[in-house]
């Protein structure tokens, strides 16, 4: 940067920064209110058994119903929630809501809940999960917890012990977004996962890139050897689904089977969950 331009640059930079900071503070305040005022919603997206085509369960995905901005997707507030610590009450809300909703579904359906690495640092997370199960009456065998590799990078030993504790009560563990992070294969042997979820970026290229097929088939082989199952996320077309079945993937999730929907719009055995609940 030239010396003469320097001063103005800094001024502009300062202004841009304070505007960004202000927007961030507003959003943070709004998010705090949203949690208190129950403006968060949990939507559900089904995942299927690839070999039978039967629905196996639903993944819980949070949304923020903002009074002015409308429905905000998680990509726009999870990072902020993590930075501010708001992910802790937010995560507990999602977990409790998901367990309570799933307890009313047919008992062969699972519910998968995403947990943030920040939640793993909370000393009482195990008690929080147990309380959500107890209060909802949901059997632990029907709860699956999805975590990303970033959880394994830090506090490896503590998190390993914690994961074993979850498994000991029957909760299933899935490694989410596999293939996007460091994806060290040693994580797969070192941590007690039941399931690997292959990131949608690999599925997106499946039809055009033979290399993606090779990667998926290696993951399937590896998972089998380690006694884990494999989910393909982001399945959008019948062609992708056929290829994934041929590659031996166990579960499939994506727009082909349905978008994430509010609880009263998901279909359980042909009837909407909300109407069943209302009738009960
Ligand atoms: P994720 O856990 O990997 O969830 C899958 C994402 O892929 C969801 O985005 C889902 O709507 C989207 N998706 C599903 N099928 C398709 C498809 O066929 N094509 C495409 N293009 N996308 C598909 P969503 O709901 O926007 O969530 C984004 C991420 O936000 C999630 O990724 C998860 O990492 C995070 N997230 C969502 N809810 C929670 C939560 O309650 N707690 C935490 N910690 N993170 C959450
Ligand atoms: Mg997930
Ligand atoms: Mg994922
Ligand atoms: Mg993802």
mmCIF file with all atom_site columns, C-alpha atoms in Angstrom, residues 20-102:
data_model
loop_
_atom_site.group_PDB
_atom_site.id
_atom_site.type_symbol
_atom_site.label_atom_id
_atom_site.label_alt_id
_atom_site.label_comp_id
_atom_site.label_asym_id
_atom_site.label_entity_id
_atom_site.label_seq_id
_atom_site.pdbx_PDB_ins_code
_atom_site.Cartn_x
_atom_site.Cartn_y
_atom_site.Cartn_z
_atom_site.occupancy
_atom_site.B_iso_or_equiv
_atom_site.pdbx_formal_charge
_atom_site.auth_seq_id
_atom_site.auth_comp_id
_atom_site.auth_asym_id
_atom_site.auth_atom_id
_atom_site.pdbx_PDB_model_num
ATOM 1  C CA . UNK A 1 20  ? -19.513 -5.163  10.367 1.00 0.00 ? 20  UNK A CA 1
ATOM 2  C CA . UNK A 1 21  ? -19.089 -5.218  14.124 1.00 0.00 ? 21  UNK A CA 1
ATOM 3  C CA . UNK A 1 22  ? -22.392 -3.410  14.566 1.00 0.00 ? 22  UNK A CA 1
ATOM 4  C CA . UNK A 1 23  ? -24.206 -5.820  12.265 1.00 0.00 ? 23  UNK A CA 1
ATOM 5  C CA . UNK A 1 24  ? -22.682 -8.669  14.196 1.00 0.00 ? 24  UNK A CA 1
ATOM 6  C CA . UNK A 1 25  ? -23.708 -7.232  17.548 1.00 0.00 ? 25  UNK A CA 1
ATOM 7  C CA . UNK A 1 26  ? -27.250 -6.740  16.284 1.00 0.00 ? 26  UNK A CA 1
ATOM 8  C CA . UNK A 1 27  ? -27.371 -10.299 15.043 1.00 0.00 ? 27  UNK A CA 1
ATOM 9  C CA . UNK A 1 28  ? -25.966 -11.563 18.328 1.00 0.00 ? 28  UNK A CA 1
ATOM 10 C CA . UNK A 1 29  ? -28.578 -9.624  20.309 1.00 0.00 ? 29  UNK A CA 1
ATOM 11 C CA . UNK A 1 30  ? -31.297 -10.891 17.973 1.00 0.00 ? 30  UNK A CA 1
ATOM 12 C CA . UNK A 1 31  ? -30.111 -14.471 18.347 1.00 0.00 ? 31  UNK A CA 1
ATOM 13 C CA . UNK A 1 32  ? -30.076 -14.161 22.131 1.00 0.00 ? 32  UNK A CA 1
ATOM 14 C CA . UNK A 1 33  ? -33.692 -12.915 21.982 1.00 0.00 ? 33  UNK A CA 1
ATOM 15 C CA . UNK A 1 34  ? -34.621 -15.614 19.484 1.00 0.00 ? 34  UNK A CA 1
ATOM 16 C CA . UNK A 1 35  ? -33.536 -18.330 21.900 1.00 0.00 ? 35  UNK A CA 1
ATOM 17 C CA . UNK A 1 36  ? -35.418 -16.690 24.769 1.00 0.00 ? 36  UNK A CA 1
ATOM 18 C CA . UNK A 1 37  ? -38.534 -16.106 22.652 1.00 0.00 ? 37  UNK A CA 1
ATOM 19 C CA . UNK A 1 38  ? -38.548 -19.535 21.060 1.00 0.00 ? 38  UNK A CA 1
ATOM 20 C CA . UNK A 1 39  ? -38.070 -18.246 17.521 1.00 0.00 ? 39  UNK A CA 1
ATOM 21 C CA . UNK A 1 40  ? -35.929 -21.236 16.688 1.00 0.00 ? 40  UNK A CA 1
ATOM 22 C CA . UNK A 1 41  ? -37.536 -24.122 14.848 1.00 0.00 ? 41  UNK A CA 1
ATOM 23 C CA . UNK A 1 42  ? -36.376 -27.635 14.290 1.00 0.00 ? 42  UNK A CA 1
ATOM 24 C CA . UNK A 1 43  ? -37.017 -29.026 10.828 1.00 0.00 ? 43  UNK A CA 1
ATOM 25 C CA . UNK A 1 44  ? -36.642 -32.668 9.859  1.00 0.00 ? 44  UNK A CA 1
ATOM 26 C CA . UNK A 1 45  ? -35.160 -34.337 6.803  1.00 0.00 ? 45  UNK A CA 1
ATOM 27 C CA . UNK A 1 46  ? -35.629 -38.046 6.284  1.00 0.00 ? 46  UNK A CA 1
ATOM 28 C CA . UNK A 1 47  ? -32.882 -40.543 5.621  1.00 0.00 ? 47  UNK A CA 1
ATOM 29 C CA . UNK A 1 48  ? -33.514 -43.869 3.936  1.00 0.00 ? 48  UNK A CA 1
ATOM 30 C CA . UNK A 1 49  ? -32.233 -47.402 4.136  1.00 0.00 ? 49  UNK A CA 1
ATOM 31 C CA . UNK A 1 50  ? -30.589 -47.652 0.700  1.00 0.00 ? 50  UNK A CA 1
ATOM 32 C CA . UNK A 1 51  ? -31.239 -51.362 0.172  1.00 0.00 ? 51  UNK A CA 1
ATOM 33 C CA . UNK A 1 52  ? -34.937 -51.421 1.103  1.00 0.00 ? 52  UNK A CA 1
ATOM 34 C CA . UNK A 1 53  ? -35.838 -47.819 0.335  1.00 0.00 ? 53  UNK A CA 1
ATOM 35 C CA . UNK A 1 54  ? -37.589 -47.619 3.708  1.00 0.00 ? 54  UNK A CA 1
ATOM 36 C CA . UNK A 1 55  ? -37.338 -44.497 5.827  1.00 0.00 ? 55  UNK A CA 1
ATOM 37 C CA . UNK A 1 56  ? -34.969 -45.061 8.721  1.00 0.00 ? 56  UNK A CA 1
ATOM 38 C CA . UNK A 1 57  ? -35.287 -41.737 10.518 1.00 0.00 ? 57  UNK A CA 1
ATOM 39 C CA . UNK A 1 58  ? -34.940 -37.969 10.379 1.00 0.00 ? 58  UNK A CA 1
ATOM 40 C CA . UNK A 1 59  ? -32.120 -35.505 10.903 1.00 0.00 ? 59  UNK A CA 1
ATOM 41 C CA . UNK A 1 60  ? -33.008 -32.473 13.038 1.00 0.00 ? 60  UNK A CA 1
ATOM 42 C CA . UNK A 1 61  ? -31.894 -29.209 11.402 1.00 0.00 ? 61  UNK A CA 1
ATOM 43 C CA . UNK A 1 62  ? -32.346 -25.883 13.155 1.00 0.00 ? 62  UNK A CA 1
ATOM 44 C CA . UNK A 1 63  ? -33.825 -22.758 11.534 1.00 0.00 ? 63  UNK A CA 1
ATOM 45 C CA . UNK A 1 64  ? -34.346 -19.286 12.874 1.00 0.00 ? 64  UNK A CA 1
ATOM 46 C CA . UNK A 1 65  ? -37.738 -17.714 12.252 1.00 0.00 ? 65  UNK A CA 1
ATOM 47 C CA . UNK A 1 66  ? -36.640 -14.060 12.297 1.00 0.00 ? 66  UNK A CA 1
ATOM 48 C CA . UNK A 1 67  ? -39.505 -11.540 12.708 1.00 0.00 ? 67  UNK A CA 1
ATOM 49 C CA . UNK A 1 68  ? -38.094 -9.279  9.969  1.00 0.00 ? 68  UNK A CA 1
ATOM 50 C CA . UNK A 1 69  ? -35.698 -11.392 7.926  1.00 0.00 ? 69  UNK A CA 1
ATOM 51 C CA . UNK A 1 70  ? -37.862 -14.491 7.659  1.00 0.00 ? 70  UNK A CA 1
ATOM 52 C CA . UNK A 1 71  ? -36.514 -18.033 7.873  1.00 0.00 ? 71  UNK A CA 1
ATOM 53 C CA . UNK A 1 72  ? -32.733 -17.976 8.328  1.00 0.00 ? 72  UNK A CA 1
ATOM 54 C CA . UNK A 1 73  ? -30.720 -21.131 7.521  1.00 0.00 ? 73  UNK A CA 1
ATOM 55 C CA . UNK A 1 74  ? -28.191 -22.439 10.071 1.00 0.00 ? 74  UNK A CA 1
ATOM 56 C CA . UNK A 1 75  ? -25.164 -21.602 7.918  1.00 0.00 ? 75  UNK A CA 1
ATOM 57 C CA . UNK A 1 76  ? -25.938 -17.950 8.678  1.00 0.00 ? 76  UNK A CA 1
ATOM 58 C CA . UNK A 1 77  ? -25.974 -18.178 12.468 1.00 0.00 ? 77  UNK A CA 1
ATOM 59 C CA . UNK A 1 78  ? -24.308 -21.362 13.761 1.00 0.00 ? 78  UNK A CA 1
ATOM 60 C CA . UNK A 1 79  ? -20.804 -19.880 13.506 1.00 0.00 ? 79  UNK A CA 1
ATOM 61 C CA . UNK A 1 80  ? -21.916 -16.772 15.409 1.00 0.00 ? 80  UNK A CA 1
ATOM 62 C CA . UNK A 1 81  ? -23.671 -18.940 17.976 1.00 0.00 ? 81  UNK A CA 1
ATOM 63 C CA . UNK A 1 82  ? -20.427 -20.877 18.415 1.00 0.00 ? 82  UNK A CA 1
ATOM 64 C CA . UNK A 1 83  ? -18.304 -17.740 18.808 1.00 0.00 ? 83  UNK A CA 1
ATOM 65 C CA . UNK A 1 84  ? -20.656 -16.262 21.386 1.00 0.00 ? 84  UNK A CA 1
ATOM 66 C CA . UNK A 1 85  ? -21.366 -19.432 23.313 1.00 0.00 ? 85  UNK A CA 1
ATOM 67 C CA . UNK A 1 86  ? -25.071 -19.182 22.407 1.00 0.00 ? 86  UNK A CA 1
ATOM 68 C CA . UNK A 1 87  ? -24.672 -22.581 20.740 1.00 0.00 ? 87  UNK A CA 1
ATOM 69 C CA . UNK A 1 88  ? -24.931 -24.139 24.198 1.00 0.00 ? 88  UNK A CA 1
ATOM 70 C CA . UNK A 1 89  ? -28.558 -23.100 24.951 1.00 0.00 ? 89  UNK A CA 1
ATOM 71 C CA . UNK A 1 90  ? -29.379 -23.365 21.223 1.00 0.00 ? 90  UNK A CA 1
ATOM 72 C CA . UNK A 1 91  ? -28.003 -26.899 21.045 1.00 0.00 ? 91  UNK A CA 1
ATOM 73 C CA . UNK A 1 92  ? -29.867 -27.941 24.171 1.00 0.00 ? 92  UNK A CA 1
ATOM 74 C CA . UNK A 1 93  ? -33.087 -26.547 22.728 1.00 0.00 ? 93  UNK A CA 1
ATOM 75 C CA . UNK A 1 94  ? -32.648 -28.545 19.495 1.00 0.00 ? 94  UNK A CA 1
ATOM 76 C CA . UNK A 1 95  ? -31.778 -31.713 21.385 1.00 0.00 ? 95  UNK A CA 1
ATOM 77 C CA . UNK A 1 96  ? -34.796 -31.467 23.692 1.00 0.00 ? 96  UNK A CA 1
ATOM 78 C CA . UNK A 1 97  ? -37.164 -30.558 20.852 1.00 0.00 ? 97  UNK A CA 1
ATOM 79 C CA . UNK A 1 98  ? -35.863 -33.389 18.645 1.00 0.00 ? 98  UNK A CA 1
ATOM 80 C CA . UNK A 1 99  ? -36.156 -35.994 21.418 1.00 0.00 ? 99  UNK A CA 1
ATOM 81 C CA . UNK A 1 100 ? -39.660 -34.823 22.322 1.00 0.00 ? 100 UNK A CA 1
ATOM 82 C CA . UNK A 1 101 ? -40.783 -34.869 18.673 1.00 0.00 ? 101 UNK A CA 1
ATOM 83 C CA . UNK A 1 102 ? -39.221 -38.252 17.921 1.00 0.00 ? 102 UNK A CA 1
#
